[in-house]
């Protein structure tokens, strides 16, 4: 019997690539993509698609029953910068969509859940270099507070109700297939687009702002990897630290200049600088590597080559 999967938020930055990779792995007809609107043509036209409001319990429940869903990937959320502009809605969307899916699993209607957390759960009092799996967590953004709270609820539902929910603290993610999505780390996506289009980029962070980053291919590998791991190997049920590389805007600009010599970067830090300064510079992800065999493939050089190759064809 094939595993039937529902992706909520399938048209978002992670959802678009996750949908394609899951359809390759499980068969197109077994992966139901869904989002609040038909926001991505490829996702909507490449397999089963449903319009769903992640805040409507009954809509989600009826999709699960209609398609006999086994696993749910809940990818709908407001990211850090957008959430600061709309705190109440960000809290509502990020938290209540999670409660709906956790409660459907508690009711026995879903076998397994993936829920994305973020390095945004860490704050200005967290050790900045090689941030440990267990450490001080005082997030100073609405997004980070919602992710920290969500992690606590995931662990609670696992421990008290036996819900099989698995989670990863994504670093900043970089992808060629979906445009920047309101995240503080999304300068590292936009810079590639602007380098090709304009040969210049004005960065909204300062040149020495070092943050943990990851290519989307690696993020999708980790997402599917933790979901396919034997349950007993997933020892941490709040969320796993995950890392691949860390760099500053100055370093990524220098890597791009190797491909586009005339590329120039300037700096005009805005409100997002304070968000970035509250986050770690690098992450210790040894627990994920030990528990379920995580390893990354892309470094900055390999990612830059792949990004520019894909974007120049796009
Ligand atoms: C953001 N890309 O910038 C997201 C991410 C670590 C940051 O969660 O909001």
Short mmCIF file of C-alpha atoms and ligand atoms in Angstrom, two decimals:
data_model
loop_
_atom_site.label_atom_id
_atom_site.label_comp_id
_atom_site.label_asym_id
_atom_site.label_seq_id
_atom_site.Cartn_x
_atom_site.Cartn_y
_atom_site.Cartn_z
CA UNK A 1 0.00 0.00 0.00
CA UNK A 2 1.57 3.33 -1.03
CA UNK A 3 2.21 6.07 1.50
CA UNK A 4 -0.18 8.97 0.87
CA UNK A 5 1.24 12.41 1.65
CA UNK A 6 -0.38 15.84 2.11
CA UNK A 7 1.80 18.95 1.90
CA UNK A 8 0.22 22.06 3.40
CA UNK A 9 1.95 25.20 2.11
CA UNK A 10 3.17 23.43 -1.04
CA UNK A 11 3.60 26.70 -2.99
CA UNK A 12 6.07 28.24 -0.53
CA UNK A 13 9.88 28.48 -0.62
CA UNK A 14 10.43 24.92 0.71
CA UNK A 15 7.08 23.49 -0.38
CA UNK A 16 7.67 23.94 -4.11
CA UNK A 17 10.84 21.83 -4.19
CA UNK A 18 9.61 19.45 -1.48
CA UNK A 19 6.52 18.67 -3.56
CA UNK A 20 8.58 17.77 -6.63
CA UNK A 21 11.07 15.63 -4.67
CA UNK A 22 8.29 13.78 -2.77
CA UNK A 23 6.43 13.12 -6.02
CA UNK A 24 9.62 11.64 -7.50
CA UNK A 25 10.10 9.47 -4.40
CA UNK A 26 6.51 8.34 -3.70
CA UNK A 27 4.73 8.73 -7.03
CA UNK A 28 2.89 11.81 -8.22
CA UNK A 29 -0.60 10.52 -7.42
CA UNK A 30 0.42 9.75 -3.82
CA UNK A 31 1.48 13.32 -3.01
CA UNK A 32 -1.33 15.85 -2.60
CA UNK A 33 -0.06 19.43 -2.74
CA UNK A 34 -2.18 22.12 -1.08
CA UNK A 35 -2.04 25.82 -0.33
CA UNK A 36 -4.30 28.79 0.42
CA UNK A 37 -4.35 29.68 -3.27
CA UNK A 38 -2.94 28.30 -6.54
CA UNK A 39 0.29 30.24 -6.07
CA UNK A 40 2.74 28.11 -8.11
CA UNK A 41 1.83 26.81 -11.58
CA UNK A 42 4.32 23.91 -11.58
CA UNK A 43 3.05 22.61 -8.23
CA UNK A 44 -0.61 23.01 -9.21
CA UNK A 45 -0.25 21.39 -12.65
CA UNK A 46 2.29 18.62 -11.93
CA UNK A 47 0.00 16.49 -9.75
CA UNK A 48 -2.98 16.48 -7.35
CA UNK A 49 -3.58 19.95 -5.85
CA UNK A 50 -6.16 21.19 -3.34
CA UNK A 51 -6.91 24.68 -2.07
CA UNK A 52 -6.92 24.59 1.74
CA UNK A 53 -6.77 27.11 4.56
CA UNK A 54 -4.18 25.87 7.09
CA UNK A 55 -6.29 27.54 9.80
CA UNK A 56 -9.43 25.54 8.97
CA UNK A 57 -9.44 22.26 10.92
CA UNK A 58 -12.46 20.89 9.06
CA UNK A 59 -10.93 21.60 5.64
CA UNK A 60 -7.73 19.75 6.60
CA UNK A 61 -9.68 16.86 8.11
CA UNK A 62 -11.81 16.44 4.99
CA UNK A 63 -8.69 16.41 2.74
CA UNK A 64 -7.13 13.72 4.96
CA UNK A 65 -10.26 11.58 4.69
CA UNK A 66 -10.79 12.26 0.95
CA UNK A 67 -7.23 11.22 0.02
CA UNK A 68 -6.65 8.67 2.83
CA UNK A 69 -3.56 10.61 3.94
CA UNK A 70 -0.86 8.87 6.04
CA UNK A 71 1.70 11.69 6.45
CA UNK A 72 1.43 15.50 6.59
CA UNK A 73 4.24 17.99 5.88
CA UNK A 74 3.04 21.30 7.40
CA UNK A 75 5.05 23.96 5.57
CA UNK A 76 2.71 26.95 5.91
CA UNK A 77 4.10 29.83 8.03
CA UNK A 78 4.94 33.53 8.06
CA UNK A 79 8.74 33.98 8.06
CA UNK A 80 10.72 36.34 10.30
CA UNK A 81 10.61 39.70 8.52
CA UNK A 82 6.98 39.35 7.39
CA UNK A 83 5.90 38.17 10.84
CA UNK A 84 7.32 41.31 12.47
CA UNK A 85 4.93 43.36 10.32
CA UNK A 86 1.90 41.27 11.34
CA UNK A 87 2.57 39.64 14.73
CA UNK A 88 -1.01 38.59 15.56
CA UNK A 89 -1.61 36.84 12.24
CA UNK A 90 1.86 35.28 12.31
CA UNK A 91 1.19 33.77 15.75
CA UNK A 92 -2.25 32.59 14.64
CA UNK A 93 -1.04 30.96 11.41
CA UNK A 94 2.20 29.48 12.76
CA UNK A 95 0.62 28.04 15.93
CA UNK A 96 -2.97 27.12 15.13
CA UNK A 97 -2.09 25.33 11.90
CA UNK A 98 0.27 23.19 14.01
CA UNK A 99 -2.40 22.49 16.65
CA UNK A 100 -4.84 21.36 13.93
CA UNK A 101 -2.38 18.84 12.53
CA UNK A 102 -1.20 17.64 15.97
CA UNK A 103 -4.83 17.15 17.09
CA UNK A 104 -5.70 15.23 13.91
CA UNK A 105 -2.75 12.94 14.63
CA UNK A 106 -3.81 12.62 18.28
CA UNK A 107 -7.25 11.56 16.96
CA UNK A 108 -5.53 8.82 14.92
CA UNK A 109 -6.20 10.42 11.52
CA UNK A 110 -2.52 11.06 10.62
CA UNK A 111 0.34 8.57 11.12
CA UNK A 112 3.34 10.94 10.85
CA UNK A 113 3.94 14.71 10.78
CA UNK A 114 6.82 16.90 9.59
CA UNK A 115 6.91 20.39 11.05
CA UNK A 116 9.67 22.94 10.24
CA UNK A 117 11.38 24.83 13.01
CA UNK A 118 14.23 27.30 12.53
CA UNK A 119 17.46 28.66 13.98
CA UNK A 120 15.18 31.62 14.76
CA UNK A 121 14.32 29.79 18.01
CA UNK A 122 17.69 31.07 19.29
CA UNK A 123 18.09 34.65 20.50
CA UNK A 124 20.68 37.30 21.46
CA UNK A 125 21.62 35.43 24.70
CA UNK A 126 22.33 32.15 22.87
CA UNK A 127 26.01 31.22 22.28
CA UNK A 128 26.60 32.45 18.70
CA UNK A 129 29.26 30.04 17.41
CA UNK A 130 28.56 26.31 17.09
CA UNK A 131 25.21 26.83 18.85
CA UNK A 132 24.48 23.57 20.73
CA UNK A 133 21.35 21.43 20.38
CA UNK A 134 20.46 22.28 24.00
CA UNK A 135 21.17 25.86 25.10
CA UNK A 136 19.67 29.20 26.11
CA UNK A 137 16.75 30.07 23.85
CA UNK A 138 15.28 33.58 24.21
CA UNK A 139 14.02 34.38 20.69
CA UNK A 140 13.30 38.06 20.11
CA UNK A 141 11.12 37.73 17.01
CA UNK A 142 7.47 36.69 16.66
CA UNK A 143 8.58 34.01 14.22
CA UNK A 144 11.20 32.67 16.65
CA UNK A 145 8.75 32.71 19.57
CA UNK A 146 6.21 30.75 17.49
CA UNK A 147 8.84 28.20 16.46
CA UNK A 148 10.11 27.78 20.03
CA UNK A 149 6.52 27.29 21.30
CA UNK A 150 5.79 24.89 18.44
CA UNK A 151 8.80 22.78 19.36
CA UNK A 152 7.54 22.46 22.93
CA UNK A 153 4.09 21.37 21.72
CA UNK A 154 5.56 18.83 19.27
CA UNK A 155 7.56 17.22 22.08
CA UNK A 156 4.50 17.31 24.40
CA UNK A 157 2.18 15.64 21.83
CA UNK A 158 4.83 12.98 21.22
CA UNK A 159 5.46 12.26 24.88
CA UNK A 160 1.85 12.46 26.14
CA UNK A 161 -0.20 11.26 23.12
CA UNK A 162 2.38 9.24 21.16
CA UNK A 163 2.13 11.49 18.07
CA UNK A 164 4.95 10.74 15.59
CA UNK A 165 5.96 14.35 14.80
CA UNK A 166 9.46 15.14 13.52
CA UNK A 167 11.11 18.54 13.15
CA UNK A 168 14.24 20.31 11.91
CA UNK A 169 15.61 23.76 12.80
CA UNK A 170 16.32 25.00 9.27
CA UNK A 171 19.09 27.57 8.79
CA UNK A 172 18.65 30.17 6.06
CA UNK A 173 17.63 28.33 2.89
CA UNK A 174 18.71 29.19 -0.62
CA UNK A 175 16.83 27.98 -3.69
CA UNK A 176 16.69 28.82 -7.39
CA UNK A 177 13.16 27.49 -7.96
CA UNK A 178 11.23 29.86 -5.70
CA UNK A 179 11.75 33.63 -5.20
CA UNK A 180 12.74 35.10 -1.79
CA UNK A 181 9.90 34.71 0.71
CA UNK A 182 10.03 37.40 3.39
CA UNK A 183 12.88 35.92 5.39
CA UNK A 184 15.83 37.77 6.89
CA UNK A 185 18.21 35.27 5.30
CA UNK A 186 16.61 35.79 1.89
CA UNK A 187 19.26 38.35 0.93
CA UNK A 188 21.28 35.23 0.08
CA UNK A 189 18.64 34.26 -2.50
CA UNK A 190 18.02 37.74 -3.91
CA UNK A 191 21.73 38.43 -4.41
CA UNK A 192 21.96 35.73 -7.11
CA UNK A 193 18.95 37.09 -9.00
CA UNK A 194 20.29 40.69 -8.85
CA UNK A 195 23.85 39.61 -9.78
CA UNK A 196 22.54 38.10 -13.01
CA UNK A 197 19.96 40.84 -13.77
CA UNK A 198 21.76 44.02 -12.66
CA UNK A 199 25.37 43.00 -11.89
CA UNK A 200 24.87 44.80 -8.56
CA UNK A 201 23.02 44.27 -5.27
CA UNK A 202 22.19 46.51 -2.32
CA UNK A 203 22.24 44.23 0.75
CA UNK A 204 19.83 44.93 3.64
CA UNK A 205 22.37 43.48 6.10
CA UNK A 206 25.91 44.64 6.96
CA UNK A 207 28.87 42.98 5.23
CA UNK A 208 30.05 41.04 8.32
CA UNK A 209 26.63 39.52 9.22
CA UNK A 210 27.49 35.83 9.50
CA UNK A 211 24.55 33.39 9.48
CA UNK A 212 24.03 29.63 9.08
CA UNK A 213 22.85 28.77 5.57
CA UNK A 214 21.93 25.71 3.49
CA UNK A 215 21.17 24.92 -0.14
CA UNK A 216 17.60 23.78 -0.69
CA UNK A 217 18.71 20.41 -2.11
CA UNK A 218 20.30 19.61 1.26
CA UNK A 219 17.28 20.90 3.19
CA UNK A 220 14.93 18.65 1.22
CA UNK A 221 17.31 15.68 1.70
CA UNK A 222 17.21 16.27 5.47
CA UNK A 223 13.42 16.69 5.50
CA UNK A 224 12.76 13.41 3.71
CA UNK A 225 15.62 11.78 5.62
CA UNK A 226 14.20 12.46 9.07
CA UNK A 227 10.73 11.35 7.95
CA UNK A 228 12.09 8.04 6.59
CA UNK A 229 14.26 7.35 9.66
CA UNK A 230 13.09 4.56 12.01
CA UNK A 231 11.08 6.16 14.83
CA UNK A 232 13.49 4.91 17.48
CA UNK A 233 16.34 6.82 15.80
CA UNK A 234 14.48 10.15 16.09
CA UNK A 235 15.44 10.68 19.71
CA UNK A 236 14.78 14.44 19.81
CA UNK A 237 11.11 15.29 19.38
CA UNK A 238 11.31 19.06 19.85
CA UNK A 239 13.48 19.84 16.80
CA UNK A 240 16.96 18.99 15.49
CA UNK A 241 19.71 21.54 14.83
CA UNK A 242 20.78 21.31 11.19
CA UNK A 243 23.75 22.96 9.47
CA UNK A 244 25.75 23.00 6.23
CA UNK A 245 27.70 26.28 6.00
CA UNK A 246 27.90 29.81 7.41
CA UNK A 247 28.90 32.94 5.52
CA UNK A 248 28.61 36.74 5.45
CA UNK A 249 27.26 38.92 2.63
CA UNK A 250 30.88 39.89 1.88
CA UNK A 251 31.89 36.23 1.42
CA UNK A 252 28.96 35.23 -0.79
CA UNK A 253 29.51 38.36 -2.91
CA UNK A 254 33.17 37.39 -3.42
CA UNK A 255 32.09 33.88 -4.51
CA UNK A 256 29.62 35.33 -7.03
CA UNK A 257 32.36 37.66 -8.38
CA UNK A 258 34.35 34.56 -9.36
CA UNK A 259 31.53 33.90 -11.89
CA UNK A 260 30.47 37.51 -12.62
CA UNK A 261 33.62 39.67 -12.21
CA UNK A 262 31.77 42.96 -12.72
CA UNK A 263 29.31 42.20 -9.89
CA UNK A 264 29.29 44.86 -7.12
CA UNK A 265 27.62 44.78 -3.69
CA UNK A 266 26.68 47.75 -1.51
CA UNK A 267 25.23 47.71 2.03
CA UNK A 268 22.16 49.48 3.48
CA UNK A 269 21.18 47.66 6.68
CA UNK A 270 17.48 47.96 7.60
CA UNK A 271 15.19 46.56 10.36
CA UNK A 272 16.25 43.06 9.45
CA UNK A 273 19.78 43.70 10.77
CA UNK A 274 18.47 43.48 14.35
CA UNK A 275 16.79 40.16 13.57
CA UNK A 276 19.95 38.75 11.99
CA UNK A 277 22.09 39.95 14.92
CA UNK A 278 19.87 37.97 17.31
CA UNK A 279 20.56 34.68 15.55
CA UNK A 280 23.55 32.28 15.72
CA UNK A 281 26.51 32.58 13.39
CA UNK A 282 27.05 28.80 13.19
CA UNK A 283 25.26 25.67 14.40
CA UNK A 284 26.35 22.35 15.96
CA UNK A 285 24.21 19.69 14.26
CA UNK A 286 26.06 16.63 15.60
CA UNK A 287 22.86 15.17 17.09
CA UNK A 288 21.16 14.95 13.66
CA UNK A 289 24.31 13.41 12.15
CA UNK A 290 24.51 10.83 14.95
CA UNK A 291 20.81 9.96 15.34
CA UNK A 292 19.55 9.65 11.73
CA UNK A 293 22.65 9.93 9.52
CA UNK A 294 22.36 13.52 8.31
CA UNK A 295 25.17 14.91 6.13
CA UNK A 296 25.22 17.90 3.81
CA UNK A 297 26.52 17.97 0.21
CA UNK A 298 26.60 21.63 -0.84
CA UNK A 299 29.16 24.20 0.26
CA UNK A 300 29.17 27.84 -0.89
CA UNK A 301 31.25 27.17 -4.00
CA UNK A 302 29.09 24.24 -5.21
CA UNK A 303 25.84 26.08 -4.34
CA UNK A 304 26.90 29.24 -6.21
CA UNK A 305 27.73 27.30 -9.36
CA UNK A 306 24.41 25.44 -9.22
CA UNK A 307 22.35 28.56 -8.43
CA UNK A 308 23.82 30.62 -11.27
CA UNK A 309 23.51 27.73 -13.73
CA UNK A 310 19.80 27.23 -12.95
CA UNK A 311 18.91 30.94 -12.72
CA UNK A 312 20.63 31.81 -15.99
CA UNK A 313 18.41 29.20 -17.70
CA UNK A 314 15.21 30.27 -15.81
C1 LIG B 1 13.81 33.57 7.77
N1 LIG B 1 14.51 31.98 6.07
O1 LIG B 1 14.74 34.28 7.42
C2 LIG B 1 13.84 32.11 7.36
C3 LIG B 1 14.61 31.26 8.35
C4 LIG B 1 16.63 31.10 9.82
C5 LIG B 1 15.72 32.00 9.08
O2 LIG B 1 13.78 30.66 9.26
O3 LIG B 1 12.88 33.99 8.41
#
